[in-house]
mmCIF file with all atom_site columns, C-alpha atoms in Angstrom:
data_model
loop_
_atom_site.group_PDB
_atom_site.id
_atom_site.type_symbol
_atom_site.label_atom_id
_atom_site.label_alt_id
_atom_site.label_comp_id
_atom_site.label_asym_id
_atom_site.label_entity_id
_atom_site.label_seq_id
_atom_site.pdbx_PDB_ins_code
_atom_site.Cartn_x
_atom_site.Cartn_y
_atom_site.Cartn_z
_atom_site.occupancy
_atom_site.B_iso_or_equiv
_atom_site.pdbx_formal_charge
_atom_site.auth_seq_id
_atom_site.auth_comp_id
_atom_site.auth_asym_id
_atom_site.auth_atom_id
_atom_site.pdbx_PDB_model_num
ATOM 1   C CA . PHE S 1 1   ? -44.324 15.239 -7.768  1.00 43.00 ? 1   PHE S CA 1
ATOM 2   C CA . PRO S 1 2   ? -44.480 18.828 -6.551  1.00 50.00 ? 2   PRO S CA 1
ATOM 3   C CA . LEU S 1 3   ? -44.777 19.605 -2.879  1.00 50.00 ? 3   LEU S CA 1
ATOM 4   C CA . THR S 1 4   ? -47.098 22.475 -2.023  1.00 51.00 ? 4   THR S CA 1
ATOM 5   C CA . ARG S 1 5   ? -48.296 24.173 1.082   1.00 54.00 ? 5   ARG S CA 1
ATOM 6   C CA . MET S 1 6   ? -52.056 24.311 1.439   1.00 54.00 ? 6   MET S CA 1
ATOM 7   C CA . GLY S 1 7   ? -53.446 27.201 -0.605  1.00 54.00 ? 7   GLY S CA 1
ATOM 8   C CA . ASP S 1 8   ? -50.038 28.414 -1.846  1.00 54.00 ? 8   ASP S CA 1
ATOM 9   C CA . GLU S 1 9   ? -49.390 27.195 -5.375  1.00 56.00 ? 9   GLU S CA 1
ATOM 10  C CA . ALA S 1 10  ? -46.611 29.720 -5.961  1.00 55.00 ? 10  ALA S CA 1
ATOM 11  C CA . ASP S 1 11  ? -44.227 27.917 -3.551  1.00 61.00 ? 11  ASP S CA 1
ATOM 12  C CA . GLU S 1 12  ? -44.076 24.548 -5.357  1.00 69.00 ? 12  GLU S CA 1
ATOM 13  C CA . VAL S 1 13  ? -40.895 22.618 -4.713  1.00 73.00 ? 13  VAL S CA 1
ATOM 14  C CA . GLU S 1 14  ? -39.902 19.830 -7.026  1.00 78.00 ? 14  GLU S CA 1
ATOM 15  C CA . LEU S 1 15  ? -38.276 16.932 -5.215  1.00 76.00 ? 15  LEU S CA 1
ATOM 16  C CA . PRO S 1 16  ? -35.427 15.117 -6.958  1.00 77.00 ? 16  PRO S CA 1
ATOM 17  C CA . GLN S 1 17  ? -35.871 11.532 -8.141  1.00 84.00 ? 17  GLN S CA 1
ATOM 18  C CA . VAL S 1 18  ? -34.183 8.833  -6.086  1.00 81.00 ? 18  VAL S CA 1
ATOM 19  C CA . ARG S 1 19  ? -32.237 7.684  -9.171  1.00 85.00 ? 19  ARG S CA 1
ATOM 20  C CA . ASP S 1 20  ? -30.877 11.210 -9.749  1.00 87.00 ? 20  ASP S CA 1
ATOM 21  C CA . VAL S 1 21  ? -29.682 11.461 -6.143  1.00 86.00 ? 21  VAL S CA 1
ATOM 22  C CA . SER S 1 22  ? -28.096 7.992  -6.335  1.00 85.00 ? 22  SER S CA 1
ATOM 23  C CA . ASP S 1 23  ? -26.342 8.805  -9.595  1.00 89.00 ? 23  ASP S CA 1
ATOM 24  C CA . ARG S 1 24  ? -24.950 12.037 -8.235  1.00 90.00 ? 24  ARG S CA 1
ATOM 25  C CA . ALA S 1 25  ? -23.712 10.295 -5.079  1.00 88.00 ? 25  ALA S CA 1
ATOM 26  C CA . ARG S 1 26  ? -21.998 7.602  -7.171  1.00 89.00 ? 26  ARG S CA 1
ATOM 27  C CA . ARG S 1 27  ? -20.276 10.204 -9.388  1.00 91.00 ? 27  ARG S CA 1
ATOM 28  C CA . GLU S 1 28  ? -19.049 12.140 -6.340  1.00 91.00 ? 28  GLU S CA 1
ATOM 29  C CA . PHE S 1 29  ? -17.811 8.940  -4.667  1.00 88.00 ? 29  PHE S CA 1
ATOM 30  C CA . GLU S 1 30  ? -15.965 7.904  -7.867  1.00 90.00 ? 30  GLU S CA 1
ATOM 31  C CA . SER S 1 31  ? -14.458 11.355 -8.346  1.00 90.00 ? 31  SER S CA 1
ATOM 32  C CA . PHE S 1 32  ? -13.045 11.176 -4.827  1.00 88.00 ? 32  PHE S CA 1
ATOM 33  C CA . PHE S 1 33  ? -11.132 7.918  -5.508  1.00 89.00 ? 33  PHE S CA 1
ATOM 34  C CA . GLN S 1 34  ? -10.174 8.292  -9.179  1.00 88.00 ? 34  GLN S CA 1
ATOM 35  C CA . PRO S 1 35  ? -7.213  10.665 -8.726  1.00 89.00 ? 35  PRO S CA 1
ATOM 36  C CA . ILE S 1 36  ? -5.451  8.182  -6.474  1.00 88.00 ? 36  ILE S CA 1
ATOM 37  C CA . PRO S 1 37  ? -3.865  5.593  -8.795  1.00 87.00 ? 37  PRO S CA 1
ATOM 38  C CA . TYR S 1 38  ? -2.825  3.081  -6.129  1.00 88.00 ? 38  TYR S CA 1
ATOM 39  C CA . SER S 1 39  ? -4.649  0.146  -4.549  1.00 90.00 ? 39  SER S CA 1
ATOM 40  C CA . LYS S 1 40  ? -6.705  1.193  -1.584  1.00 91.00 ? 40  LYS S CA 1
ATOM 41  C CA . ASP S 1 41  ? -8.458  -0.340 1.424   1.00 92.00 ? 41  ASP S CA 1
ATOM 42  C CA . LEU S 1 42  ? -11.899 0.866  2.475   1.00 93.00 ? 42  LEU S CA 1
ATOM 43  C CA . VAL S 1 43  ? -12.982 0.471  6.073   1.00 94.00 ? 43  VAL S CA 1
ATOM 44  C CA . ILE S 1 44  ? -16.688 0.862  6.669   1.00 95.00 ? 44  ILE S CA 1
ATOM 45  C CA . GLN S 1 45  ? -18.223 1.433  10.093  1.00 95.00 ? 45  GLN S CA 1
ATOM 46  C CA . SER S 1 46  ? -21.300 -0.784 9.820   1.00 94.00 ? 46  SER S CA 1
ATOM 47  C CA . THR S 1 47  ? -23.127 -3.265 7.642   1.00 93.00 ? 47  THR S CA 1
ATOM 48  C CA . SER S 1 48  ? -25.906 -0.713 7.195   1.00 93.00 ? 48  SER S CA 1
ATOM 49  C CA . LEU S 1 49  ? -23.404 1.747  5.664   1.00 92.00 ? 49  LEU S CA 1
ATOM 50  C CA . MET S 1 50  ? -22.084 -1.103 3.510   1.00 92.00 ? 50  MET S CA 1
ATOM 51  C CA . SER S 1 51  ? -25.603 -1.838 2.240   1.00 90.00 ? 51  SER S CA 1
ATOM 52  C CA . LEU S 1 52  ? -26.118 1.828  1.391   1.00 87.00 ? 52  LEU S CA 1
ATOM 53  C CA . LEU S 1 53  ? -22.811 1.911  -0.460  1.00 89.00 ? 53  LEU S CA 1
ATOM 54  C CA . GLU S 1 54  ? -23.774 -1.154 -2.484  1.00 89.00 ? 54  GLU S CA 1
ATOM 55  C CA . HIS S 1 55  ? -26.916 0.647  -3.687  1.00 85.00 ? 55  HIS S CA 1
ATOM 56  C CA . ILE S 1 56  ? -24.912 3.675  -4.816  1.00 86.00 ? 56  ILE S CA 1
ATOM 57  C CA . THR S 1 57  ? -21.664 2.025  -6.008  1.00 88.00 ? 57  THR S CA 1
ATOM 58  C CA . PRO S 1 58  ? -21.619 -1.644 -6.922  1.00 88.00 ? 58  PRO S CA 1
ATOM 59  C CA . MET S 1 59  ? -18.592 -3.796 -6.189  1.00 89.00 ? 59  MET S CA 1
ATOM 60  C CA . LYS S 1 60  ? -17.634 -3.746 -9.857  1.00 90.00 ? 60  LYS S CA 1
ATOM 61  C CA . ILE S 1 61  ? -17.153 0.020  -9.729  1.00 90.00 ? 61  ILE S CA 1
ATOM 62  C CA . LEU S 1 62  ? -15.254 -0.196 -6.451  1.00 90.00 ? 62  LEU S CA 1
ATOM 63  C CA . ARG S 1 63  ? -12.836 -2.656 -8.052  1.00 91.00 ? 63  ARG S CA 1
ATOM 64  C CA . SER S 1 64  ? -12.375 -0.341 -11.033 1.00 90.00 ? 64  SER S CA 1
ATOM 65  C CA . LEU S 1 65  ? -11.407 2.396  -8.560  1.00 91.00 ? 65  LEU S CA 1
ATOM 66  C CA . GLN S 1 66  ? -8.649  0.072  -7.257  1.00 92.00 ? 66  GLN S CA 1
ATOM 67  C CA . ILE S 1 67  ? -10.375 -0.537 -3.924  1.00 92.00 ? 67  ILE S CA 1
ATOM 68  C CA . ASP S 1 68  ? -8.902  -3.937 -3.313  1.00 90.00 ? 68  ASP S CA 1
ATOM 69  C CA . HIS S 1 69  ? -10.218 -4.744 0.160   1.00 91.00 ? 69  HIS S CA 1
ATOM 70  C CA . ILE S 1 70  ? -13.239 -3.690 2.154   1.00 92.00 ? 70  ILE S CA 1
ATOM 71  C CA . TYR S 1 71  ? -13.207 -4.164 5.907   1.00 92.00 ? 71  TYR S CA 1
ATOM 72  C CA . LEU S 1 72  ? -15.750 -3.665 8.658   1.00 94.00 ? 72  LEU S CA 1
ATOM 73  C CA . LEU S 1 73  ? -14.482 -1.236 11.300  1.00 94.00 ? 73  LEU S CA 1
ATOM 74  C CA . GLU S 1 74  ? -13.277 -2.960 14.470  1.00 92.00 ? 74  GLU S CA 1
ATOM 75  C CA . PRO S 1 75  ? -11.459 -1.634 17.549  1.00 90.00 ? 75  PRO S CA 1
ATOM 76  C CA . SER S 1 76  ? -8.152  -3.152 16.500  1.00 83.00 ? 76  SER S CA 1
ATOM 77  C CA . MET S 1 77  ? -7.425  -4.366 13.046  1.00 78.00 ? 77  MET S CA 1
ATOM 78  C CA . SER S 1 78  ? -4.732  -4.621 10.463  1.00 75.00 ? 78  SER S CA 1
ATOM 79  C CA . THR S 1 79  ? -5.271  -3.957 6.789   1.00 71.00 ? 79  THR S CA 1
ATOM 80  C CA . GLY S 1 80  ? -2.950  -4.867 3.956   1.00 71.00 ? 80  GLY S CA 1
ATOM 81  C CA . GLY S 1 81  ? -2.877  -1.711 1.887   1.00 73.00 ? 81  GLY S CA 1
ATOM 82  C CA . LEU S 1 82  ? -0.776  1.406  2.274   1.00 80.00 ? 82  LEU S CA 1
ATOM 83  C CA . ILE S 1 83  ? -3.731  3.679  1.530   1.00 89.00 ? 83  ILE S CA 1
ATOM 84  C CA . ARG S 1 84  ? -6.769  3.333  3.740   1.00 90.00 ? 84  ARG S CA 1
ATOM 85  C CA . PHE S 1 85  ? -10.087 5.224  3.674   1.00 92.00 ? 85  PHE S CA 1
ATOM 86  C CA . TYR S 1 86  ? -12.786 5.214  6.265   1.00 94.00 ? 86  TYR S CA 1
ATOM 87  C CA . LEU S 1 87  ? -16.493 5.545  5.680   1.00 94.00 ? 87  LEU S CA 1
ATOM 88  C CA . THR S 1 88  ? -18.178 6.241  9.012   1.00 95.00 ? 88  THR S CA 1
ATOM 89  C CA . ARG S 1 89  ? -20.855 8.277  10.683  1.00 94.00 ? 89  ARG S CA 1
ATOM 90  C CA . PRO S 1 90  ? -19.593 11.114 12.867  1.00 94.00 ? 90  PRO S CA 1
ATOM 91  C CA . GLU S 1 91  ? -19.579 9.159  16.114  1.00 95.00 ? 91  GLU S CA 1
ATOM 92  C CA . ILE S 1 92  ? -16.990 9.363  18.901  1.00 96.00 ? 92  ILE S CA 1
ATOM 93  C CA . THR S 1 93  ? -16.517 5.579  19.086  1.00 95.00 ? 93  THR S CA 1
ATOM 94  C CA . ALA S 1 94  ? -15.696 5.268  15.397  1.00 95.00 ? 94  ALA S CA 1
ATOM 95  C CA . MET S 1 95  ? -13.295 8.223  15.578  1.00 95.00 ? 95  MET S CA 1
ATOM 96  C CA . ASN S 1 96  ? -11.516 6.617  18.543  1.00 95.00 ? 96  ASN S CA 1
ATOM 97  C CA . TYR S 1 97  ? -11.105 3.381  16.568  1.00 94.00 ? 97  TYR S CA 1
ATOM 98  C CA . ILE S 1 98  ? -9.576  5.320  13.690  1.00 93.00 ? 98  ILE S CA 1
ATOM 99  C CA . VAL S 1 99  ? -7.167  7.160  15.989  1.00 93.00 ? 99  VAL S CA 1
ATOM 100 C CA . ASP S 1 100 ? -6.102  3.835  17.471  1.00 91.00 ? 100 ASP S CA 1
ATOM 101 C CA . HIS S 1 101 ? -5.482  2.469  13.930  1.00 90.00 ? 101 HIS S CA 1
ATOM 102 C CA . ILE S 1 102 ? -3.366  5.465  13.018  1.00 88.00 ? 102 ILE S CA 1
ATOM 103 C CA . LYS S 1 103 ? -1.345  5.114  16.247  1.00 89.00 ? 103 LYS S CA 1
ATOM 104 C CA . TYR S 1 104 ? -0.834  1.424  15.608  1.00 87.00 ? 104 TYR S CA 1
ATOM 105 C CA . ASP S 1 105 ? 0.317   2.079  12.069  1.00 83.00 ? 105 ASP S CA 1
ATOM 106 C CA . TYR S 1 106 ? 2.685   4.796  13.178  1.00 85.00 ? 106 TYR S CA 1
ATOM 107 C CA . LYS S 1 107 ? 4.282   2.479  15.782  1.00 84.00 ? 107 LYS S CA 1
ATOM 108 C CA . GLN S 1 108 ? 4.696   -0.222 13.112  1.00 80.00 ? 108 GLN S CA 1
ATOM 109 C CA . LYS S 1 109 ? 6.638   2.159  10.905  1.00 76.00 ? 109 LYS S CA 1
ATOM 110 C CA . GLU S 1 110 ? 9.098   3.092  13.671  1.00 74.00 ? 110 GLU S CA 1
#
């Protein structure tokens, strides 16, 4: 479905299909995790981000990428895995939580 400005047919822009965008996002998400052969934890900031992720990458694919546990981001939490990834929006509160998690993990290793 081309998008045109009134009276200017030369500037038609073809919008991508939702399925194409979703497939590309899934491939990029998978390519990010595939090179890491170990079990991983994924910490997600909110249930809304979790819902979006489920539309792009079903749980079956996450398991095949060795993502063993998925957690909801909380101020203080402990995860079981050695490798942890965060999926968040760029918000100060979420970044502060992540910094606190890193500090906690660092203290545990001392």
